[in-house]
Tab-separated table of C-alpha atoms in Angstrom:
chain	number	residue	atom	x	y	z
T	183	MET	CA	127.981	29.490	154.239
T	184	SER	CA	124.513	27.821	152.874
T	185	MET	CA	121.605	29.959	152.362
T	186	GLN	CA	118.386	28.708	153.336
T	187	PRO	CA	116.424	26.560	150.798
T	188	LEU	CA	114.534	28.842	148.193
T	189	SER	CA	110.804	28.589	148.413
T	190	GLU	CA	110.723	28.551	144.652
T	191	LEU	CA	112.999	27.333	142.319
T	192	PRO	CA	114.332	29.847	140.016
T	193	SER	CA	114.992	29.430	136.314
T	194	ILE	CA	118.410	27.259	135.686
T	195	ILE	CA	120.280	28.104	132.564
T	196	LEU	CA	123.066	25.440	131.234
T	197	ALA	CA	125.374	27.862	129.257
T	198	SER	CA	125.876	25.079	126.703
T	199	THR	CA	124.720	23.014	124.309
T	200	SER	CA	126.642	20.366	124.834
T	201	ILE	CA	124.918	16.915	124.572
T	202	PHE	CA	127.084	15.572	127.372
T	203	ARG	CA	127.151	18.180	129.850
T	204	LYS	CA	122.977	18.370	129.278
T	205	GLN	CA	123.027	14.780	130.169
T	206	LEU	CA	125.217	15.282	133.039
T	207	LEU	CA	123.309	17.861	134.612
T	208	GLU	CA	119.870	15.618	134.157
T	209	LYS	CA	121.119	13.818	136.807
T	210	LEU	CA	120.847	16.082	139.422
T	211	GLY	CA	116.825	15.975	138.400
T	212	LEU	CA	116.766	19.929	138.241
T	213	PRO	CA	114.429	21.406	135.576
T	214	PHE	CA	116.665	23.571	133.340
T	215	THR	CA	117.077	24.965	129.765
T	216	THR	CA	120.082	25.314	127.768
T	217	ALA	CA	121.842	28.581	125.992
T	218	LYS	CA	124.763	28.751	123.664
T	219	PRO	CA	127.168	31.478	124.975
T	220	ASP	CA	128.431	33.291	121.854
T	221	ILE	CA	131.968	34.437	123.010
T	222	ASP	CA	135.557	34.351	121.454
T	223	GLU	CA	137.331	31.256	122.538
T	224	THR	CA	140.814	32.233	121.171
T	225	PRO	CA	143.271	31.636	123.769
T	226	LEU	CA	145.452	35.164	124.876
T	227	ALA	CA	148.959	35.275	124.452
T	228	GLN	CA	150.925	34.277	127.723
T	229	GLU	CA	147.823	32.740	129.106
T	230	SER	CA	147.864	29.369	130.909
T	231	VAL	CA	145.662	26.749	130.303
T	232	GLU	CA	144.368	26.942	133.922
T	233	GLU	CA	143.662	30.726	133.155
T	234	MET	CA	142.081	29.908	129.720
T	235	VAL	CA	139.836	27.403	131.144
T	236	ASN	CA	138.735	29.907	134.243
T	237	ARG	CA	138.099	32.690	131.727
T	238	LEU	CA	136.427	31.036	129.216
T	239	SER	CA	133.927	29.235	132.017
T	240	LEU	CA	133.366	33.142	133.259
T	241	ALA	CA	132.969	34.523	129.675
T	242	LYS	CA	130.336	31.904	129.085
T	243	ALA	CA	128.356	32.554	132.144
T	244	ASN	CA	128.346	36.356	132.064
T	245	GLU	CA	127.145	36.089	128.150
T	246	VAL	CA	124.086	34.337	129.106
T	247	ALA	CA	123.498	36.075	132.191
T	248	SER	CA	123.140	39.414	130.402
T	249	THR	CA	120.284	38.226	128.681
T	250	VAL	CA	118.224	37.159	131.757
T	251	GLN	CA	117.269	38.133	135.178
T	252	ASN	CA	116.842	36.492	138.514
T	253	ALA	CA	118.237	32.985	137.066
T	254	ILE	CA	120.871	30.809	137.824
T	255	ILE	CA	123.426	30.106	135.100
T	256	ILE	CA	126.120	27.383	134.920
T	257	ALA	CA	128.930	27.431	132.434
T	258	SER	CA	131.938	25.220	132.010
T	259	ASP	CA	134.814	24.911	129.958
T	260	GLN	CA	137.542	22.388	129.679
T	261	SER	CA	140.841	21.532	128.248
T	262	ALA	CA	143.787	18.875	128.614
T	263	VAL	CA	147.145	19.285	129.139
T	264	PHE	CA	150.255	17.125	128.026
T	265	LYS	CA	153.526	18.088	129.218
T	266	GLU	CA	152.578	21.195	130.019
T	267	LYS	CA	151.193	22.230	126.437
T	268	PRO	CA	147.451	22.221	125.425
T	269	ILE	CA	146.123	19.378	123.632
T	270	GLY	CA	144.038	20.403	120.469
T	271	LYS	CA	141.271	18.075	118.397
T	272	PRO	CA	143.145	15.930	115.921
T	273	HIS	CA	140.523	16.471	113.211
T	274	ASN	CA	141.748	13.578	111.303
T	275	TYR	CA	143.066	9.602	111.864
T	276	GLU	CA	146.772	10.575	111.043
T	277	ASN	CA	146.998	13.593	113.961
T	278	ALA	CA	144.763	11.288	116.153
T	279	PHE	CA	147.075	8.052	115.827
T	280	SER	CA	150.380	10.605	116.536
T	281	GLN	CA	148.317	11.920	119.603
T	282	LEU	CA	147.678	8.577	121.117
T	283	LYS	CA	151.002	7.022	120.027
T	284	GLY	CA	152.255	9.911	122.391
T	285	PHE	CA	150.187	9.218	125.394
T	286	SER	CA	151.219	5.611	125.677
T	287	GLY	CA	152.236	4.913	128.749
T	288	GLN	CA	152.241	8.455	130.078
T	289	SER	CA	149.581	11.018	131.805
T	290	ILE	CA	147.447	14.038	130.595
T	291	ASP	CA	145.432	16.454	132.892
T	292	PHE	CA	141.928	17.434	132.213
T	293	LEU	CA	141.091	21.145	133.518
T	294	THR	CA	137.322	21.765	133.871
T	295	GLY	CA	136.489	25.046	134.769
T	296	LEU	CA	133.018	25.577	136.206
T	297	VAL	CA	131.145	28.924	137.249
T	298	VAL	CA	127.752	29.149	138.828
T	299	ILE	CA	126.077	32.651	138.560
T	300	ASP	CA	123.414	33.127	141.135
T	301	GLN	CA	121.490	36.341	140.175
T	302	VAL	CA	118.926	35.807	142.954
T	303	HIS	CA	121.301	36.317	145.712
T	304	GLN	CA	123.890	38.331	143.392
T	305	LYS	CA	126.765	35.928	144.189
T	306	THR	CA	129.172	34.210	141.291
T	307	TYR	CA	130.870	30.848	142.016
T	308	GLN	CA	133.853	29.560	140.462
T	309	SER	CA	135.944	26.227	140.780
T	310	LEU	CA	138.410	24.211	138.783
T	311	ASP	CA	138.774	20.660	138.845
T	312	THR	CA	141.868	18.740	137.607
T	313	THR	CA	141.247	15.301	136.340
T	314	LYS	CA	144.548	13.044	135.831
T	315	VAL	CA	144.088	10.188	132.890
T	316	PHE	CA	147.093	7.387	132.733
T	317	PHE	CA	147.095	5.792	129.663
T	318	ARG	CA	148.181	1.938	129.310
T	319	LYS	CA	151.194	1.107	127.136
T	320	LEU	CA	149.254	1.102	123.640
T	321	THR	CA	150.317	-0.746	120.392
T	322	ASP	CA	149.782	0.401	117.360
T	323	ASN	CA	146.760	-2.211	116.799
T	324	ASP	CA	145.265	-0.834	120.028
T	325	ILE	CA	145.417	2.572	118.575
T	326	HIS	CA	144.138	1.788	115.052
T	327	ASN	CA	141.208	-0.428	116.329
T	328	TYR	CA	139.950	2.322	118.443
T	329	LEU	CA	140.238	5.176	115.940
T	330	MET	CA	138.340	2.812	113.683
T	331	LEU	CA	135.598	2.193	115.921
T	332	GLU	CA	135.005	5.290	117.626
T	333	GLN	CA	136.492	8.156	115.140
T	334	PRO	CA	137.434	10.736	118.139
T	335	PHE	CA	138.375	13.118	115.622
T	336	GLU	CA	136.532	16.393	116.848
T	337	CYS	CA	137.856	15.515	120.542
T	338	ALA	CA	140.607	16.953	122.332
T	339	GLY	CA	143.158	14.199	123.378
T	340	SER	CA	141.692	11.852	120.280
T	341	PHE	CA	139.208	9.840	122.596
T	342	LYS	CA	136.098	9.689	124.454
T	343	SER	CA	136.019	8.516	127.677
T	344	GLU	CA	132.376	8.121	128.072
T	345	GLY	CA	132.890	5.454	125.278
T	346	LEU	CA	135.648	2.783	124.329
T	347	GLY	CA	138.380	5.593	125.246
T	348	ILE	CA	137.980	3.867	128.664
T	349	THR	CA	139.817	0.922	127.248
T	350	LEU	CA	143.043	3.296	126.352
T	351	PHE	CA	143.436	3.910	130.348
T	352	GLU	CA	145.404	2.324	133.078
T	353	LYS	CA	143.568	4.412	135.660
T	354	ILE	CA	141.932	7.899	136.300
T	355	GLU	CA	142.776	10.190	139.493
T	356	SER	CA	139.973	12.575	140.231
T	357	SER	CA	137.573	13.988	142.722
T	358	ASP	CA	134.912	14.051	140.550
T	359	PRO	CA	134.195	10.804	137.724
T	360	ASN	CA	131.911	13.556	136.093
T	361	ALA	CA	134.332	16.077	135.290
T	362	LEU	CA	135.890	14.212	132.742
T	363	ILE	CA	132.886	14.414	130.575
T	364	GLY	CA	132.538	18.454	131.003
T	365	LEU	CA	130.833	19.219	134.058
T	366	PRO	CA	131.842	18.395	137.854
T	367	LEU	CA	128.824	17.388	139.760
T	368	ILE	CA	130.260	17.347	143.033
T	369	GLN	CA	131.463	20.724	142.898
T	370	LEU	CA	128.158	21.738	140.832
T	371	THR	CA	126.283	20.652	143.755
T	372	THR	CA	128.225	22.469	146.721
T	373	HIS	CA	127.699	26.022	144.508
T	374	LEU	CA	123.872	25.075	144.077
T	375	LYS	CA	123.099	24.532	147.617
T	376	ALA	CA	125.360	27.406	148.397
T	377	SER	CA	122.440	29.475	146.351
T	378	GLY	CA	119.636	27.907	148.520
T	379	ILE	CA	118.750	25.116	145.936
T	380	GLN	CA	117.597	21.957	147.726
T	381	LEU	CA	119.566	18.802	146.579
T	382	PRO	CA	118.378	15.992	146.442
T	383	TYR	CA	115.615	17.795	144.656
T	384	LEU	CA	112.162	16.439	145.120
T	385	LYS	CA	109.407	17.637	142.959
T	386	THR	CA	106.136	18.788	144.289
């Protein structure tokens, strides 16, 4: 059940220093600050990608929450899965070429975890978005040109969906187009409204 709109907007903290998540949150027009959560992101033994994404989202939110009071903390974590195995960052051209070659004509899943800790009402909201990306049949020239232009060697999956990576896709199946970039704004809006924040937000 949604709460009554808060009479005064609490401090909102994005538990991330990602420029992409910051730009996404700015779309909602809310004032917020950012904080870098200091956590160990090493996967646990026998942990599924879904479990890892949910665990790390919550760990990031809790770490920042431990340093503040009466705030709303937003945290997210994302990983990609191909044929039931996590996709890592390529780090160089050769690995990136191999990744994209393997994706040609295939699909991969992006799992994006989201946590909102509402310290005002002592509530925690958690959700998970799955976005499926279908790749075109990619030629070696398609892959080479893309990698030379965008050089996505520090991006999981070897592409930037917010850039020219979109030219590699046949289609995307998602409940929220923002999730692939790193922050599911539709679900975030649901959590924030449940915390009593009026959205759309009109500055007074």
